[in-house]
PDB file of N, CA and C in Angstrom:
ATOM      1  N   UNK I 583     106.061 116.356  97.493  1.00 94.00           N
ATOM      2  CA  UNK I 583     104.970 115.905  98.062  1.00 94.00           C
ATOM      3  C   UNK I 583     103.890 116.539  97.728  1.00 94.00           C
ATOM      4  N   UNK I 584     102.615 115.740  98.249  1.00 96.00           N
ATOM      5  CA  UNK I 584     101.561 115.908  97.987  1.00 96.00           C
ATOM      6  C   UNK I 584     100.582 115.707  98.830  1.00 96.00           C
ATOM      7  N   UNK I 585      99.609 116.386  99.391  1.00 97.00           N
ATOM      8  CA  UNK I 585      98.849 116.505 100.256  1.00 97.00           C
ATOM      9  C   UNK I 585      97.386 115.771  99.540  1.00 97.00           C
ATOM     10  N   UNK I 586      96.794 114.980 100.469  1.00 97.00           N
ATOM     11  CA  UNK I 586      95.397 114.233 100.182  1.00 97.00           C
ATOM     12  C   UNK I 586      94.568 114.131 101.368  1.00 97.00           C
ATOM     13  N   UNK I 587      92.875 113.976 101.220  1.00 98.00           N
ATOM     14  CA  UNK I 587      92.236 113.687 102.132  1.00 98.00           C
ATOM     15  C   UNK I 587      91.614 112.425 101.824  1.00 98.00           C
ATOM     16  N   UNK I 588      91.720 111.650 102.649  1.00 98.00           N
ATOM     17  CA  UNK I 588      91.058 110.001 102.246  1.00 98.00           C
ATOM     18  C   UNK I 588      90.005 110.269 103.175  1.00 98.00           C
ATOM     19  N   UNK I 589      88.739 109.588 102.535  1.00 98.00           N
ATOM     20  CA  UNK I 589      87.744 109.364 103.534  1.00 98.00           C
ATOM     21  C   UNK I 589      87.417 107.929 103.855  1.00 98.00           C
ATOM     22  N   UNK I 590      87.651 107.985 105.260  1.00 98.00           N
ATOM     23  CA  UNK I 590      87.659 106.718 106.241  1.00 98.00           C
ATOM     24  C   UNK I 590      86.579 105.891 106.403  1.00 98.00           C
ATOM     25  N   UNK I 591      85.564 104.983 106.507  1.00 98.00           N
ATOM     26  CA  UNK I 591      84.912 104.846 107.400  1.00 98.00           C
ATOM     27  C   UNK I 591      85.265 103.330 108.189  1.00 98.00           C
ATOM     28  N   UNK I 592      84.781 103.471 109.453  1.00 98.00           N
ATOM     29  CA  UNK I 592      84.934 102.855 110.410  1.00 98.00           C
ATOM     30  C   UNK I 592      85.745 103.330 111.595  1.00 98.00           C
ATOM     31  N   UNK I 593      86.556 104.430 111.832  1.00 98.00           N
ATOM     32  CA  UNK I 593      86.944 105.069 112.941  1.00 98.00           C
ATOM     33  C   UNK I 593      86.020 105.121 113.935  1.00 98.00           C
ATOM     34  N   UNK I 594      85.887 104.846 114.703  1.00 97.00           N
ATOM     35  CA  UNK I 594      85.125 105.126 116.166  1.00 97.00           C
ATOM     36  C   UNK I 594      85.493 105.601 117.235  1.00 97.00           C
ATOM     37  N   UNK I 595      86.596 105.914 117.493  1.00 98.00           N
ATOM     38  CA  UNK I 595      87.403 106.033 118.536  1.00 98.00           C
ATOM     39  C   UNK I 595      88.646 106.581 118.551  1.00 98.00           C
ATOM     40  N   UNK I 596      89.603 107.557 119.483  1.00 98.00           N
ATOM     41  CA  UNK I 596      90.697 107.528 119.653  1.00 98.00           C
ATOM     42  C   UNK I 596      91.840 106.815 119.017  1.00 98.00           C
ATOM     43  N   UNK I 597      91.593 105.297 119.273  1.00 98.00           N
ATOM     44  CA  UNK I 597      92.342 104.441 119.247  1.00 98.00           C
ATOM     45  C   UNK I 597      92.791 103.837 117.945  1.00 98.00           C
ATOM     46  N   UNK I 598      91.099 104.332 116.953  1.00 98.00           N
ATOM     47  CA  UNK I 598      91.019 104.176 115.413  1.00 98.00           C
ATOM     48  C   UNK I 598      91.918 105.292 114.938  1.00 98.00           C
ATOM     49  N   UNK I 599      91.757 106.351 115.449  1.00 98.00           N
ATOM     50  CA  UNK I 599      92.281 107.304 115.031  1.00 98.00           C
ATOM     51  C   UNK I 599      94.187 107.490 114.945  1.00 98.00           C
ATOM     52  N   UNK I 600      94.722 106.756 115.801  1.00 98.00           N
ATOM     53  CA  UNK I 600      96.125 106.420 116.252  1.00 98.00           C
ATOM     54  C   UNK I 600      96.203 105.282 115.162  1.00 98.00           C
ATOM     55  N   UNK I 601      95.397 104.197 115.074  1.00 98.00           N
ATOM     56  CA  UNK I 601      95.869 102.976 114.308  1.00 98.00           C
ATOM     57  C   UNK I 601      96.280 103.603 112.927  1.00 98.00           C
ATOM     58  N   UNK I 602      95.224 104.121 112.748  1.00 98.00           N
ATOM     59  CA  UNK I 602      95.383 104.799 111.083  1.00 98.00           C
ATOM     60  C   UNK I 602      96.636 105.744 110.697  1.00 98.00           C
ATOM     61  N   UNK I 603      97.157 106.365 111.685  1.00 98.00           N
ATOM     62  CA  UNK I 603      98.125 107.832 111.897  1.00 98.00           C
ATOM     63  C   UNK I 603      99.407 106.517 111.881  1.00 98.00           C
ATOM     64  N   UNK I 604      99.505 105.777 112.675  1.00 98.00           N
ATOM     65  CA  UNK I 604     100.513 104.770 112.778  1.00 98.00           C
ATOM     66  C   UNK I 604     100.738 104.189 111.221  1.00 98.00           C
ATOM     67  N   UNK I 605      99.513 103.658 110.544  1.00 96.00           N
ATOM     68  CA  UNK I 605      99.656 102.961 109.229  1.00 96.00           C
ATOM     69  C   UNK I 605     100.151 103.950 108.138  1.00 96.00           C
ATOM     70  N   UNK I 606     100.185 104.963 108.220  1.00 97.00           N
ATOM     71  CA  UNK I 606     100.556 106.560 107.216  1.00 97.00           C
ATOM     72  C   UNK I 606     102.193 106.516 107.746  1.00 97.00           C
ATOM     73  N   UNK I 607     102.379 106.789 109.102  1.00 97.00           N
ATOM     74  CA  UNK I 607     103.866 106.715 109.512  1.00 97.00           C
ATOM     75  C   UNK I 607     104.643 105.787 109.136  1.00 97.00           C
ATOM     76  N   UNK I 608     103.886 104.412 109.116  1.00 96.00           N
ATOM     77  CA  UNK I 608     104.886 103.188 108.582  1.00 96.00           C
ATOM     78  C   UNK I 608     104.820 103.384 107.477  1.00 96.00           C
ATOM     79  N   UNK I 609     104.208 103.947 106.767  1.00 94.00           N
ATOM     80  CA  UNK I 609     104.502 104.049 105.138  1.00 94.00           C
ATOM     81  C   UNK I 609     105.339 104.820 104.697  1.00 94.00           C
ATOM     82  N   UNK I 610     105.982 105.897 105.586  1.00 94.00           N
ATOM     83  CA  UNK I 610     106.682 106.999 105.155  1.00 94.00           C
ATOM     84  C   UNK I 610     106.402 107.990 105.080  1.00 94.00           C
ATOM     85  N   UNK I 611     104.645 108.269 105.232  1.00 97.00           N
ATOM     86  CA  UNK I 611     104.208 109.647 105.021  1.00 97.00           C
ATOM     87  C   UNK I 611     103.672 110.483 106.180  1.00 97.00           C
ATOM     88  N   UNK I 612     103.250 111.366 106.594  1.00 98.00           N
ATOM     89  CA  UNK I 612     102.632 112.159 107.586  1.00 98.00           C
ATOM     90  C   UNK I 612     100.913 112.581 107.438  1.00 98.00           C
ATOM     91  N   UNK I 613     100.674 112.330 108.483  1.00 98.00           N
ATOM     92  CA  UNK I 613      99.152 112.522 108.074  1.00 98.00           C
ATOM     93  C   UNK I 613      98.560 112.251 109.737  1.00 98.00           C
ATOM     94  N   UNK I 614      97.146 113.247 109.449  1.00 99.00           N
ATOM     95  CA  UNK I 614      96.280 113.077 110.830  1.00 99.00           C
ATOM     96  C   UNK I 614      94.928 112.573 110.398  1.00 99.00           C
ATOM     97  N   UNK I 615      94.421 111.858 111.418  1.00 99.00           N
ATOM     98  CA  UNK I 615      93.121 111.167 111.089  1.00 99.00           C
ATOM     99  C   UNK I 615      92.008 111.895 112.251  1.00 99.00           C
ATOM    100  N   UNK I 616      90.973 112.024 111.651  1.00 99.00           N
ATOM    101  CA  UNK I 616      89.727 112.485 112.351  1.00 99.00           C
ATOM    102  C   UNK I 616      88.510 111.767 112.201  1.00 99.00           C
ATOM    103  N   UNK I 617      88.356 110.746 113.598  1.00 98.00           N
ATOM    104  CA  UNK I 617      87.143 110.296 113.360  1.00 98.00           C
ATOM    105  C   UNK I 617      85.929 110.820 113.467  1.00 98.00           C
ATOM    106  N   UNK I 618      85.489 111.885 113.615  1.00 98.00           N
ATOM    107  CA  UNK I 618      84.652 112.668 113.462  1.00 98.00           C
ATOM    108  C   UNK I 618      84.342 112.972 112.268  1.00 98.00           C
ATOM    109  N   UNK I 619      85.154 113.657 111.262  1.00 98.00           N
ATOM    110  CA  UNK I 619      84.875 114.046 110.126  1.00 98.00           C
ATOM    111  C   UNK I 619      85.051 112.898 109.345  1.00 98.00           C
ATOM    112  N   UNK I 620      85.431 111.565 109.692  1.00 98.00           N
ATOM    113  CA  UNK I 620      85.786 110.438 108.934  1.00 98.00           C
ATOM    114  C   UNK I 620      86.687 110.355 107.965  1.00 98.00           C
ATOM    115  N   UNK I 621      87.853 111.468 108.237  1.00 98.00           N
ATOM    116  CA  UNK I 621      88.925 111.587 106.937  1.00 98.00           C
ATOM    117  C   UNK I 621      90.148 111.564 107.774  1.00 98.00           C
ATOM    118  N   UNK I 622      90.973 111.223 106.826  1.00 99.00           N
ATOM    119  CA  UNK I 622      92.635 111.601 107.107  1.00 99.00           C
ATOM    120  C   UNK I 622      93.147 112.253 106.327  1.00 99.00           C
ATOM    121  N   UNK I 623      93.668 113.227 106.837  1.00 98.00           N
ATOM    122  CA  UNK I 623      94.758 114.318 106.043  1.00 98.00           C
ATOM    123  C   UNK I 623      96.417 113.790 105.692  1.00 98.00           C
ATOM    124  N   UNK I 624      96.162 113.949 104.754  1.00 98.00           N
ATOM    125  CA  UNK I 624      97.913 113.060 104.277  1.00 98.00           C
ATOM    126  C   UNK I 624      98.942 113.899 103.631  1.00 98.00           C
ATOM    127  N   UNK I 625     100.298 113.949 103.787  1.00 98.00           N
ATOM    128  CA  UNK I 625     101.199 114.242 103.100  1.00 98.00           C
ATOM    129  C   UNK I 625     101.991 113.003 102.516  1.00 98.00           C
ATOM    130  N   UNK I 626     102.531 112.743 100.922  1.00 96.00           N
ATOM    131  CA  UNK I 626     103.121 111.882 101.149  1.00 96.00           C
ATOM    132  C   UNK I 626     103.850 112.149  99.706  1.00 96.00           C
ATOM    133  N   UNK I 627     104.959 111.144  99.379  1.00 95.00           N
ATOM    134  CA  UNK I 627     105.728 111.192  97.961  1.00 95.00           C
ATOM    135  C   UNK I 627     105.060 110.748  96.735  1.00 95.00           C
ATOM    136  N   UNK I 628     104.350 111.777  96.002  1.00 93.00           N
ATOM    137  CA  UNK I 628     103.534 111.207  94.963  1.00 93.00           C
ATOM    138  C   UNK I 628     104.456 110.467  93.974  1.00 93.00           C
ATOM    139  N   UNK I 629     106.074 110.584  94.085  1.00 94.00           N
ATOM    140  CA  UNK I 629     106.717 110.049  93.162  1.00 94.00           C
ATOM    141  C   UNK I 629     106.781 108.306  93.205  1.00 94.00           C
ATOM    142  N   UNK I 630     106.599 107.787  94.445  1.00 92.00           N
ATOM    143  CA  UNK I 630     106.570 106.831  95.032  1.00 92.00           C
ATOM    144  C   UNK I 630     104.923 105.656  94.830  1.00 92.00           C
ATOM    145  N   UNK I 631     104.852 104.547  95.449  1.00 90.00           N
ATOM    146  CA  UNK I 631     103.526 104.059  95.366  1.00 90.00           C
ATOM    147  C   UNK I 631     103.425 104.198  96.625  1.00 90.00           C
ATOM    148  N   UNK I 632     103.702 105.224  97.278  1.00 94.00           N
ATOM    149  CA  UNK I 632     103.555 105.222  99.014  1.00 94.00           C
ATOM    150  C   UNK I 632     101.627 105.230  99.351  1.00 94.00           C
ATOM    151  N   UNK I 633     101.000 105.888  98.586  1.00 94.00           N
ATOM    152  CA  UNK I 633      99.298 106.031  98.379  1.00 94.00           C
ATOM    153  C   UNK I 633      98.938 104.729  98.455  1.00 94.00           C
ATOM    154  N   UNK I 634      99.448 103.887  97.204  1.00 95.00           N
ATOM    155  CA  UNK I 634      98.642 102.505  97.320  1.00 95.00           C
ATOM    156  C   UNK I 634      98.787 101.767  98.624  1.00 95.00           C
ATOM    157  N   UNK I 635      99.910 101.737  99.187  1.00 95.00           N
ATOM    158  CA  UNK I 635     100.345 100.932 100.032  1.00 95.00           C
ATOM    159  C   UNK I 635      99.891 101.539 101.365  1.00 95.00           C
ATOM    160  N   UNK I 636      99.309 102.441 101.625  1.00 96.00           N
ATOM    161  CA  UNK I 636      98.740 103.368 102.850  1.00 96.00           C
ATOM    162  C   UNK I 636      97.338 102.980 102.853  1.00 96.00           C
ATOM    163  N   UNK I 637      96.822 102.837 101.823  1.00 97.00           N
ATOM    164  CA  UNK I 637      95.425 102.590 101.417  1.00 97.00           C
ATOM    165  C   UNK I 637      94.874 100.969 101.698  1.00 97.00           C
ATOM    166  N   UNK I 638      96.156 100.285 101.405  1.00 96.00           N
ATOM    167  CA  UNK I 638      95.949  98.921 101.560  1.00 96.00           C
ATOM    168  C   UNK I 638      96.049  98.503 102.669  1.00 96.00           C
ATOM    169  N   UNK I 639      96.889  99.359 103.550  1.00 96.00           N
ATOM    170  CA  UNK I 639      97.452  98.825 105.006  1.00 96.00           C
ATOM    171  C   UNK I 639      96.428  99.801 106.151  1.00 96.00           C
ATOM    172  N   UNK I 640      95.639 100.475 105.957  1.00 98.00           N
ATOM    173  CA  UNK I 640      94.730 100.955 106.332  1.00 98.00           C
ATOM    174  C   UNK I 640      93.222 100.172 106.135  1.00 98.00           C
ATOM    175  N   UNK I 641      92.821  99.362 105.281  1.00 98.00           N
ATOM    176  CA  UNK I 641      92.120  98.310 104.797  1.00 98.00           C
ATOM    177  C   UNK I 641      92.359  97.147 105.512  1.00 98.00           C
ATOM    178  N   UNK I 642      93.580  96.875 105.658  1.00 97.00           N
ATOM    179  CA  UNK I 642      93.869  95.625 106.310  1.00 97.00           C
ATOM    180  C   UNK I 642      93.486  95.856 107.828  1.00 97.00           C
ATOM    181  N   UNK I 643      93.528  96.543 107.889  1.00 97.00           N
ATOM    182  CA  UNK I 643      93.270  97.389 109.619  1.00 97.00           C
ATOM    183  C   UNK I 643      91.689  97.422 109.897  1.00 97.00           C
ATOM    184  N   UNK I 644      90.610  97.011 109.003  1.00 97.00           N
ATOM    185  CA  UNK I 644      89.549  96.669 109.210  1.00 97.00           C
ATOM    186  C   UNK I 644      88.629  98.062 108.840  1.00 97.00           C
ATOM    187  N   UNK I 645      89.471  99.062 108.160  1.00 98.00           N
ATOM    188  CA  UNK I 645      88.427 100.432 107.913  1.00 98.00           C
ATOM    189  C   UNK I 645      88.275 100.635 106.113  1.00 98.00           C
ATOM    190  N   UNK I 646      87.618 100.999 105.934  1.00 98.00           N
ATOM    191  CA  UNK I 646      87.010 101.205 104.348  1.00 98.00           C
ATOM    192  C   UNK I 646      87.361 102.457 103.925  1.00 98.00           C
ATOM    193  N   UNK I 647      88.156 102.466 102.871  1.00 98.00           N
ATOM    194  CA  UNK I 647      88.832 103.930 102.136  1.00 98.00           C
ATOM    195  C   UNK I 647      87.645 104.024 100.942  1.00 98.00           C
ATOM    196  N   UNK I 648      86.806 105.367 101.371  1.00 95.00           N
ATOM    197  CA  UNK I 648      86.159 105.584 100.258  1.00 95.00           C
ATOM    198  C   UNK I 648      86.440 106.343  98.752  1.00 95.00           C
ATOM    199  N   UNK I 649      87.887 107.053  98.753  1.00 88.00           N
ATOM    200  CA  UNK I 649      87.988 107.846  97.553  1.00 88.00           C
ATOM    201  C   UNK I 649      89.496 107.122  97.149  1.00 88.00           C
TER     202      UNK I 649
END
């Protein structure tokens, strides 16, 4: 398992945080979003394409991943 911090633009409320966290869970990873810091801390399986799926799903929900 690997931990990463993604910078995410567009989270403005608690619902936004929950949406990002749901996307992370749906991809099979764990994580916590923080709208104030504009980041998500994610633990994922680096032997799979989970991170790419997470990035894509976050952007499909209207947020921008900056790293």
